[in-house]
CSV table of C-alpha atoms and ligand atoms in Angstrom, one decimal:
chain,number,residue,atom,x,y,z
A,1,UNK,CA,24.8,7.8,11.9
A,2,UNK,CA,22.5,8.9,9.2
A,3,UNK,CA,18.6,9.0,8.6
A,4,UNK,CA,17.0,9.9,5.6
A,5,UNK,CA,13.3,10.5,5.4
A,6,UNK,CA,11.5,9.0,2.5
A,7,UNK,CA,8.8,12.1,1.4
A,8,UNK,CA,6.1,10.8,-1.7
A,9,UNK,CA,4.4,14.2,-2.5
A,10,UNK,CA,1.5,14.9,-4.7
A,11,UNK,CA,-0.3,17.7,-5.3
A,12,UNK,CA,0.8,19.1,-1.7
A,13,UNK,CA,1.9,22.4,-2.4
A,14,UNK,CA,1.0,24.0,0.5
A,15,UNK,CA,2.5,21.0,2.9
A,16,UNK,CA,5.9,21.0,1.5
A,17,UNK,CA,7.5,24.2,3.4
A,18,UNK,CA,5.5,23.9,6.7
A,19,UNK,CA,6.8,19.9,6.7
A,20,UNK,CA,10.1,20.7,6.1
A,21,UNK,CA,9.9,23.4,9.0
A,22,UNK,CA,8.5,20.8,11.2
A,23,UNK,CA,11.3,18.3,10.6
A,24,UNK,CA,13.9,20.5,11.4
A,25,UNK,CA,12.7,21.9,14.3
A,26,UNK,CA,11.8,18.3,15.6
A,27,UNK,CA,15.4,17.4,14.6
A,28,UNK,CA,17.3,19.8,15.9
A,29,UNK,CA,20.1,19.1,18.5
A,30,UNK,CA,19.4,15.3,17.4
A,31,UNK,CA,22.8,14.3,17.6
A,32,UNK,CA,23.1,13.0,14.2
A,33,UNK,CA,23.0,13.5,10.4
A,34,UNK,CA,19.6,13.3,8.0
A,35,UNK,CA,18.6,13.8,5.1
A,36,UNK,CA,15.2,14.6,3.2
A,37,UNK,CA,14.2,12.7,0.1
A,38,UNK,CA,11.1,14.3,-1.8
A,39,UNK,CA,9.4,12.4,-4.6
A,40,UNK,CA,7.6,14.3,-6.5
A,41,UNK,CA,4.9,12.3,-8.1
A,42,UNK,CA,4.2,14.2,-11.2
A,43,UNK,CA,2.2,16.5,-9.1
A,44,UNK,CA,-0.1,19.1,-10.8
A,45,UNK,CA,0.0,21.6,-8.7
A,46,UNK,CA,3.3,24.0,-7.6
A,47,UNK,CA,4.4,21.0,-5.9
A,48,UNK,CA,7.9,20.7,-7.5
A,49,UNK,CA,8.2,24.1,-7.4
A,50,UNK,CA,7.8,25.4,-4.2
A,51,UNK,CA,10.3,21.9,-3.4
A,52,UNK,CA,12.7,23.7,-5.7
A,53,UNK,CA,12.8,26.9,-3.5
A,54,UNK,CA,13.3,24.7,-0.2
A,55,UNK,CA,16.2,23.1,-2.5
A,56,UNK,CA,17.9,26.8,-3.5
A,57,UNK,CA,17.3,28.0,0.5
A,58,UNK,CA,19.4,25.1,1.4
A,59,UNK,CA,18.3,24.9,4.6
A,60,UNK,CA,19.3,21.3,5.1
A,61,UNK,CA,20.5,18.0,3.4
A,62,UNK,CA,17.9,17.4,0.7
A,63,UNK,CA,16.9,15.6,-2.5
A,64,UNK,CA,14.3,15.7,-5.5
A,65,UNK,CA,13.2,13.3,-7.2
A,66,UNK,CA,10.2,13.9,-9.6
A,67,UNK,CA,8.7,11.8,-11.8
A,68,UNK,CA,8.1,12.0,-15.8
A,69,UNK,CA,4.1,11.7,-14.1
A,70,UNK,CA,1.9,10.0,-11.3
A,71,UNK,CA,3.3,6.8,-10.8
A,72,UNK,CA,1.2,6.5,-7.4
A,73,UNK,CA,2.6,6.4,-3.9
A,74,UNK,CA,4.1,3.2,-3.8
A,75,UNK,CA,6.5,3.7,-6.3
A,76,UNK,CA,6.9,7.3,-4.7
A,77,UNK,CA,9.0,4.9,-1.8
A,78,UNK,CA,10.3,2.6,-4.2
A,79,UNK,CA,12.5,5.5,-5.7
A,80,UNK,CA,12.9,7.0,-2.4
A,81,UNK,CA,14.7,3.9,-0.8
A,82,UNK,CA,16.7,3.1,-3.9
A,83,UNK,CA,18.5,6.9,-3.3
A,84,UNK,CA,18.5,6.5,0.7
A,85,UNK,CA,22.1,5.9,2.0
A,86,UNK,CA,21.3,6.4,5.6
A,87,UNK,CA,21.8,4.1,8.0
A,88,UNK,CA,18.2,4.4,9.1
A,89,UNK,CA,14.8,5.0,6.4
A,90,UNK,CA,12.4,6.2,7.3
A,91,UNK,CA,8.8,7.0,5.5
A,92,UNK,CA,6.7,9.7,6.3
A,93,UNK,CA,3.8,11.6,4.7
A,94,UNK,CA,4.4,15.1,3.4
A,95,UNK,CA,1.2,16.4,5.0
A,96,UNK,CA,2.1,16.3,8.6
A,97,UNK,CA,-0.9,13.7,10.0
A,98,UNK,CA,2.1,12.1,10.8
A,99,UNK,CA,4.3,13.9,13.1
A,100,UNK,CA,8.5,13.9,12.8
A,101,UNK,CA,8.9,14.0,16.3
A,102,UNK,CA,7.5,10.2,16.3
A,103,UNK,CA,10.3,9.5,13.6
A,104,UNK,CA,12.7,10.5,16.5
A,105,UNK,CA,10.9,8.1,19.2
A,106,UNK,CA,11.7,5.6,16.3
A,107,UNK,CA,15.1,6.0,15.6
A,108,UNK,CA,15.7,6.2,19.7
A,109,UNK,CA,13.7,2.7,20.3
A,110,UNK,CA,16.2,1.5,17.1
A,111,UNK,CA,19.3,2.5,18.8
A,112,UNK,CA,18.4,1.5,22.1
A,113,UNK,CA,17.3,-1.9,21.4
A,114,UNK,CA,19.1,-3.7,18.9
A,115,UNK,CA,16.6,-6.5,18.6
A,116,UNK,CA,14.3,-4.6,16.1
A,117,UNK,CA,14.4,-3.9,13.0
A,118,UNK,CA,11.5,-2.1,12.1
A,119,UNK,CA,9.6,0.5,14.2
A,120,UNK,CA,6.4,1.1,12.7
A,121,UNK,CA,3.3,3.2,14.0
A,122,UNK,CA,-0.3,2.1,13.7
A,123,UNK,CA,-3.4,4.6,14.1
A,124,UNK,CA,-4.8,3.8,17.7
A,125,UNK,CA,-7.7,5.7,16.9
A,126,UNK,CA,-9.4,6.6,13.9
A,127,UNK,CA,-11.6,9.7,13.2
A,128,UNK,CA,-13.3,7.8,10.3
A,129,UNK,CA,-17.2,6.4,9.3
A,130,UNK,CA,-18.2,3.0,11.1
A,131,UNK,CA,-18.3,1.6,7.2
A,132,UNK,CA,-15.0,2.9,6.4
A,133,UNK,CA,-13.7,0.9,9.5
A,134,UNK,CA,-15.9,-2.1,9.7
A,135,UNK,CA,-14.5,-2.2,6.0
A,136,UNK,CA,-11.1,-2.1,6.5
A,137,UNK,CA,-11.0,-4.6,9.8
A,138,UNK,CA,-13.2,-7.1,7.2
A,139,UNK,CA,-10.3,-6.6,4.4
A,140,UNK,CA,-7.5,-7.9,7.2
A,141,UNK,CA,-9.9,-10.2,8.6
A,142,UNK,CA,-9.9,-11.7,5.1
A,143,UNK,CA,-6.6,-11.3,4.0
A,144,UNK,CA,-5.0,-12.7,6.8
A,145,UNK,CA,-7.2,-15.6,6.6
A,146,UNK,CA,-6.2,-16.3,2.7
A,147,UNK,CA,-2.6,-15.2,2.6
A,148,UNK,CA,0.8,-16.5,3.9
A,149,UNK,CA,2.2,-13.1,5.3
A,150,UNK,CA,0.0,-11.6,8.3
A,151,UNK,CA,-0.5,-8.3,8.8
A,152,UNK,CA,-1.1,-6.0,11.0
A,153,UNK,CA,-4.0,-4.3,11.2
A,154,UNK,CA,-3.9,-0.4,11.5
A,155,UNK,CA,-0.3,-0.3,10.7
A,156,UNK,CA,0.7,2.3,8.6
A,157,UNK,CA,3.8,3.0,6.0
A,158,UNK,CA,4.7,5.5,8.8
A,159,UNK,CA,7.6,3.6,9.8
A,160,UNK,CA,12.0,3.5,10.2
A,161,UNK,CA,13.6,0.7,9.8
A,162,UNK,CA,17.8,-0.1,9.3
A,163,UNK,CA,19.4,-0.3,5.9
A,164,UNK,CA,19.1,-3.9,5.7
A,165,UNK,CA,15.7,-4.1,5.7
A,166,UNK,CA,15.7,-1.4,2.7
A,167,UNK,CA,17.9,-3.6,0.9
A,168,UNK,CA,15.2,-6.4,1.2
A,169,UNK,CA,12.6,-4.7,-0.2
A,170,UNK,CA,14.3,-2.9,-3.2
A,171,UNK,CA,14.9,-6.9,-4.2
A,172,UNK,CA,11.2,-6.8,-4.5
A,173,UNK,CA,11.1,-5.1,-7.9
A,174,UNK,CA,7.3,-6.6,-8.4
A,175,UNK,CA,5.4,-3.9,-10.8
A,176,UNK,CA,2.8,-4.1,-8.3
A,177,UNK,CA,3.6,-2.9,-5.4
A,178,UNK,CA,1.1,-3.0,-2.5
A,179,UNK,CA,3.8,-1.8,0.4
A,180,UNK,CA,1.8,-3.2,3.8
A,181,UNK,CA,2.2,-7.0,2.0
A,182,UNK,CA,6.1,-6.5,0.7
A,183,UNK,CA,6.6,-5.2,4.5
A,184,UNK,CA,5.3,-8.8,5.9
A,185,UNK,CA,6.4,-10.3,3.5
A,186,UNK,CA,10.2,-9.3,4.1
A,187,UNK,CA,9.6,-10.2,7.5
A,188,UNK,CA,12.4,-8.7,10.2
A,189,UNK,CA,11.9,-8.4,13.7
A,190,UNK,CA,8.9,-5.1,14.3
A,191,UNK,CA,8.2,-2.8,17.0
A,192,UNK,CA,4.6,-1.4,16.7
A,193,UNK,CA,4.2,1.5,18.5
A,194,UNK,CA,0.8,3.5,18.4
A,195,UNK,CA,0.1,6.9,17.1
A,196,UNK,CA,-2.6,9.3,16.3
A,197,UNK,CA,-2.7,11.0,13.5
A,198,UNK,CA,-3.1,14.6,13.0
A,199,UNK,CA,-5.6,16.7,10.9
A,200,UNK,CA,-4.0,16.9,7.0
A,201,UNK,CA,-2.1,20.5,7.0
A,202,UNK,CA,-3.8,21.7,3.6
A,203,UNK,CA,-5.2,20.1,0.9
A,204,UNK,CA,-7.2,17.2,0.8
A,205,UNK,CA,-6.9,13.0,0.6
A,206,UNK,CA,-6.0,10.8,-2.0
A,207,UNK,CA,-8.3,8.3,-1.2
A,208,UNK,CA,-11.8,7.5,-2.0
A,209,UNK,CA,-13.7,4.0,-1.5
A,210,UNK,CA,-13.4,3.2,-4.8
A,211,UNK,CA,-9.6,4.1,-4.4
A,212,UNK,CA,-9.4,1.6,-1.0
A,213,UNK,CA,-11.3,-1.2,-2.7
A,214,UNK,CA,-9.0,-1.3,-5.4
A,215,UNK,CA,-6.4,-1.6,-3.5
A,216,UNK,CA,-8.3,-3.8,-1.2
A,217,UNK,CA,-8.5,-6.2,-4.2
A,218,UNK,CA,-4.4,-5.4,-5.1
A,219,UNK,CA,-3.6,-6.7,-1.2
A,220,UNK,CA,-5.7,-9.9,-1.4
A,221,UNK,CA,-4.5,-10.9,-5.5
A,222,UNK,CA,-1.0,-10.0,-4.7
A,223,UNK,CA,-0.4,-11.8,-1.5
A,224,UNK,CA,-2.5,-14.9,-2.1
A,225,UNK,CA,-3.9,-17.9,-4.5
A,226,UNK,CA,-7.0,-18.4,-2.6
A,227,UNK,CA,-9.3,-17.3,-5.3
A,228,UNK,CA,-8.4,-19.6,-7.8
A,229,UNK,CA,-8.9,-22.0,-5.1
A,230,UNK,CA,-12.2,-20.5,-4.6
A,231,UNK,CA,-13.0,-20.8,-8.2
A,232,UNK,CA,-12.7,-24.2,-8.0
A,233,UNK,CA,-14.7,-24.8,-5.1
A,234,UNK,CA,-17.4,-22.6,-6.3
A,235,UNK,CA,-17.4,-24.6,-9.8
A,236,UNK,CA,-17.4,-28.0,-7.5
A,237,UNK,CA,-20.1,-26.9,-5.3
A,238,UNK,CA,-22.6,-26.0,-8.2
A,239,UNK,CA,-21.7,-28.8,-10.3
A,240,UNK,CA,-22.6,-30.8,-7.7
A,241,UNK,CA,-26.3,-28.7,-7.4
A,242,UNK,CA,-26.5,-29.4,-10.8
A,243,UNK,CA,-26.0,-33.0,-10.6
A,244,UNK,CA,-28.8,-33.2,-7.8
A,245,UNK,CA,-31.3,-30.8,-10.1
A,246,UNK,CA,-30.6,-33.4,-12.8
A,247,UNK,CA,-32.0,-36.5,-10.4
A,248,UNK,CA,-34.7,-34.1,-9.4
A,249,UNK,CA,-35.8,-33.6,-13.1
A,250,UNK,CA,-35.5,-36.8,-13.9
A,251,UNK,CA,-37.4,-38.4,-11.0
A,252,UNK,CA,-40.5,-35.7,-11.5
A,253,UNK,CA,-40.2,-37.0,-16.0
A,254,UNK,CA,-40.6,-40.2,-14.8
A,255,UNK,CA,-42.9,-40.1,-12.2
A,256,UNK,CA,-45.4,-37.4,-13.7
A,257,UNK,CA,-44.4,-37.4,-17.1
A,258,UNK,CA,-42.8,-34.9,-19.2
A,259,UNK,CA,-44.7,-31.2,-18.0
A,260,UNK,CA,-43.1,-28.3,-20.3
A,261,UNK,CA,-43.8,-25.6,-18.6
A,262,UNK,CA,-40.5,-24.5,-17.2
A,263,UNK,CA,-39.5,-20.9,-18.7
A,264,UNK,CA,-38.6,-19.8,-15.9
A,265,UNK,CA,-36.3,-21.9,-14.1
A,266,UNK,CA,-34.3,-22.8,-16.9
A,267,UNK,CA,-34.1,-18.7,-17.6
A,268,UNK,CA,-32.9,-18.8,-13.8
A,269,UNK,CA,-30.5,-21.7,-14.0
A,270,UNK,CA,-28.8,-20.3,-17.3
A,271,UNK,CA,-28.2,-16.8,-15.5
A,272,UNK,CA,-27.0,-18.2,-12.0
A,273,UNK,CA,-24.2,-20.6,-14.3
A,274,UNK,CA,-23.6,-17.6,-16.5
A,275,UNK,CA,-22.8,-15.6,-13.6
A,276,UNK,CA,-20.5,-18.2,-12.1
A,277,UNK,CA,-18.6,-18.4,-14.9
A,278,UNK,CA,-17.7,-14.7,-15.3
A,279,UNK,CA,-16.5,-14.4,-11.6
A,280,UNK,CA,-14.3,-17.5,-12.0
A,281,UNK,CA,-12.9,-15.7,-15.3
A,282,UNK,CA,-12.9,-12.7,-13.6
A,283,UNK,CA,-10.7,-13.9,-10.8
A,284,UNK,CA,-8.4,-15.8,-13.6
A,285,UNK,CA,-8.3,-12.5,-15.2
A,286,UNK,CA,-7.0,-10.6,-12.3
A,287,UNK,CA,-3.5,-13.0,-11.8
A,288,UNK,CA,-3.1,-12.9,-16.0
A,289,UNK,CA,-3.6,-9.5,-16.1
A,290,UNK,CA,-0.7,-9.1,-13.1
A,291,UNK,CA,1.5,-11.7,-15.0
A,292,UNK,CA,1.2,-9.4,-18.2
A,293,UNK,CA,1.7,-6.2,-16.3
A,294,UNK,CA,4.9,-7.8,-14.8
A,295,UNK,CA,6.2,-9.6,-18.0
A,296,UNK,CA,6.3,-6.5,-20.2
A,297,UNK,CA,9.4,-5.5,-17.5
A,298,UNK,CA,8.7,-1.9,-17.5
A,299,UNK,CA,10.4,0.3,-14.5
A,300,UNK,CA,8.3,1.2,-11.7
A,301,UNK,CA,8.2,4.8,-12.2
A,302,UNK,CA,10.0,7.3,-14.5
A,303,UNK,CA,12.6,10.1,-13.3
A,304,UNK,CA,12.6,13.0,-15.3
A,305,UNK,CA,14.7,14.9,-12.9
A,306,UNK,CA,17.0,14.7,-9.3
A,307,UNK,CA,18.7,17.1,-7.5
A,308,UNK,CA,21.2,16.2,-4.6
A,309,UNK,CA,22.6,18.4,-2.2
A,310,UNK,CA,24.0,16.0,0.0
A,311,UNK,CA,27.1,15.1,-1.9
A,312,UNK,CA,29.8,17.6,-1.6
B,1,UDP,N1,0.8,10.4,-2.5
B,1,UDP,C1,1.7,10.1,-3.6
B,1,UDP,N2,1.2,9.7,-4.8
B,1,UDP,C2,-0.2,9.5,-4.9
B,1,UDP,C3,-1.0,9.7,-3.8
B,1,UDP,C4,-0.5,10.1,-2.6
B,1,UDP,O1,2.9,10.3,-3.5
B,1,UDP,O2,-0.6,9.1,-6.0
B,1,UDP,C5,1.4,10.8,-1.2
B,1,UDP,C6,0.7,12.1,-0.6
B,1,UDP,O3,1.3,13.3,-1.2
B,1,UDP,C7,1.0,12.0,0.8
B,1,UDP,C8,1.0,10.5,1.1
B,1,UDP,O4,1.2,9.9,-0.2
B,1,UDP,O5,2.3,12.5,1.2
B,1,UDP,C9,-0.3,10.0,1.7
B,1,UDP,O6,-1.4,10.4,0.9
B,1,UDP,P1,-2.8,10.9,1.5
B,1,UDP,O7,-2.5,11.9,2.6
B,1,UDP,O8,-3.6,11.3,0.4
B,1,UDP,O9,-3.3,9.6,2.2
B,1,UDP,P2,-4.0,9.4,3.6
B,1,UDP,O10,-3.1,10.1,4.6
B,1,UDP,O11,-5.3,10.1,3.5
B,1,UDP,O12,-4.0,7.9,3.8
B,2,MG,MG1,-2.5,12.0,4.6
């Protein structure tokens, strides 16, 4: 039996030794093989260096992939699974919030019952703002309301699954990759188990709001049509307003005879239509602008370099 751990790094420098310590002390005497798979992902920083000294110490079964530049985390774990030939995946942060010694719980709760496939950890408890939160249980609120796929709330890409379930999701080559959704999406049978997640090692987050809207707005466009629908309701819905205004106007002509005064509603109506209109284009613009990404067909991130100890 084999596992190999699925690593996306940027810009953690400082996290990559103190990780890899951690994993080998959590897997020693495990009683089977692994292996460690670090994406660089174009980091800045003496990222792929200082992965390039754990690679000449040889310390254990290991292999680097960077990229030609930052192709963001999810494609960090698209590459990562397409070189994993372990029997189990599993993907893990490189800056030890998440702890390797759950990623053994894991692969024990795969082995010992066959009926899952997927073991993944959700945050029990968060140390963050009440926005931050009441944001993120809004976003699943509404996403699970619009989409097909359902997911959970507070689970995490800190999860192991088998081989077959990696197999699934490499068949989702989509240039737009939003990893939670492709995870419900390929369905299989999941154990959630909870988890707390640890202060970041060194360095700091990825993620900003503007960051987590973003990809907020990548979740819902991704997994779901109901904004075109909404477009069309929205366009119903006021042209029936304006249908009733029309009556109104025409009643109030004919009853009190024609009064021009009217600057500012018609100012008002113009504006509120206007406004309409650009969201419903906006929303249009955010499926066209996915269908071009994905019809120019270009890969999902760019390898300018591996290394592979594992073969001998
Ligand atoms: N990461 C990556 N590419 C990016 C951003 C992040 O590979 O463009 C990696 C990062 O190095 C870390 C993991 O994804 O191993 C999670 O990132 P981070 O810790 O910033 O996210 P958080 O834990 O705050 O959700
Ligand atoms: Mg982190």
């Amino acid at each position: 039996m084999k596992l190999s751990l699925i690593v996306p790094c940027f810009n953690e420098a400082e996290n990559v030794a103190p990780f890899q310590t951690a994993v080998r002390s959590a897997f020693q005497d495990c009683g089977y093989d692994y292996e460690i798979i670090y994406v660089d992902d174009g980091s800045s920083d003496a990222t792929l260096h200082n992965l390039k000294k754990l690679y000449a110490a040889g310390e254990c079964p290991m292999k680097i992939i960077s990229f030609s530049r930052n192709f963001g985390k999810e494609a960090g774990l698209y590459a990562g699974l397409q070189h994993a030939d372990g029997e189990y995946i599993s993907l893990i942060d490189a800056d030890l919030q998440q702890r390797p010694e759950i990623v053994r719980e894991m692969v024990n709760i795969l082995n010992s019952q066959p009926q899952y496939d997927i073991v993944a950890a959700y945050q029990d408890r968060r140390g963050e703002s009440k926005a931050l939160s009441f944001f993120k249980k809004s976003f699943y609120r509404i996403i699970n309301k619009m989409s097909t796929v359902k997911l959970h709330p507070d689970a995490s890409d800190f999860r192991t699954f088998r081989r077959s379930v990696r197999d699934s999701i490499l068949e989702l080559a989509e240039y737009h990759r939003f990893s939670k959704g492709i995870f419900a999406w390929v369905g299989y049978d999941t154990c959630y188990i909870p988890y707390t997640a640890c202060e970041r090692n060194a360095g700091t987050t990825k993620w900003n709001f503007r960051k987590l809207l973003n990809y907020a707005i990548e979740g819902i466009i991704g997994y779901s049509t109901a904004p075109l629908r909404l477009a069309t309701y929205l366009g119903g819905c006021t042209a029936l307003a304006a249908v009733i205004y029309l009556i109104v106007v025409l009643l109030r002509t004919l009853i009190h005879g024609i009064d021009v005064p009217g600057y500012a509603s018609i100012i008002v109506l113009i504006l509120f239509f206007a406004a309409i209109q650009l969201i419903c284009i906006g929303i249009i613009g955010e499926y066209v602008g996915r269908t071009f990404e994905q019809s120019k067909d270009r890969p999902i991130y760019i390898a300018k370099e591996v290394l592979d100890n594992t073969k001998k």
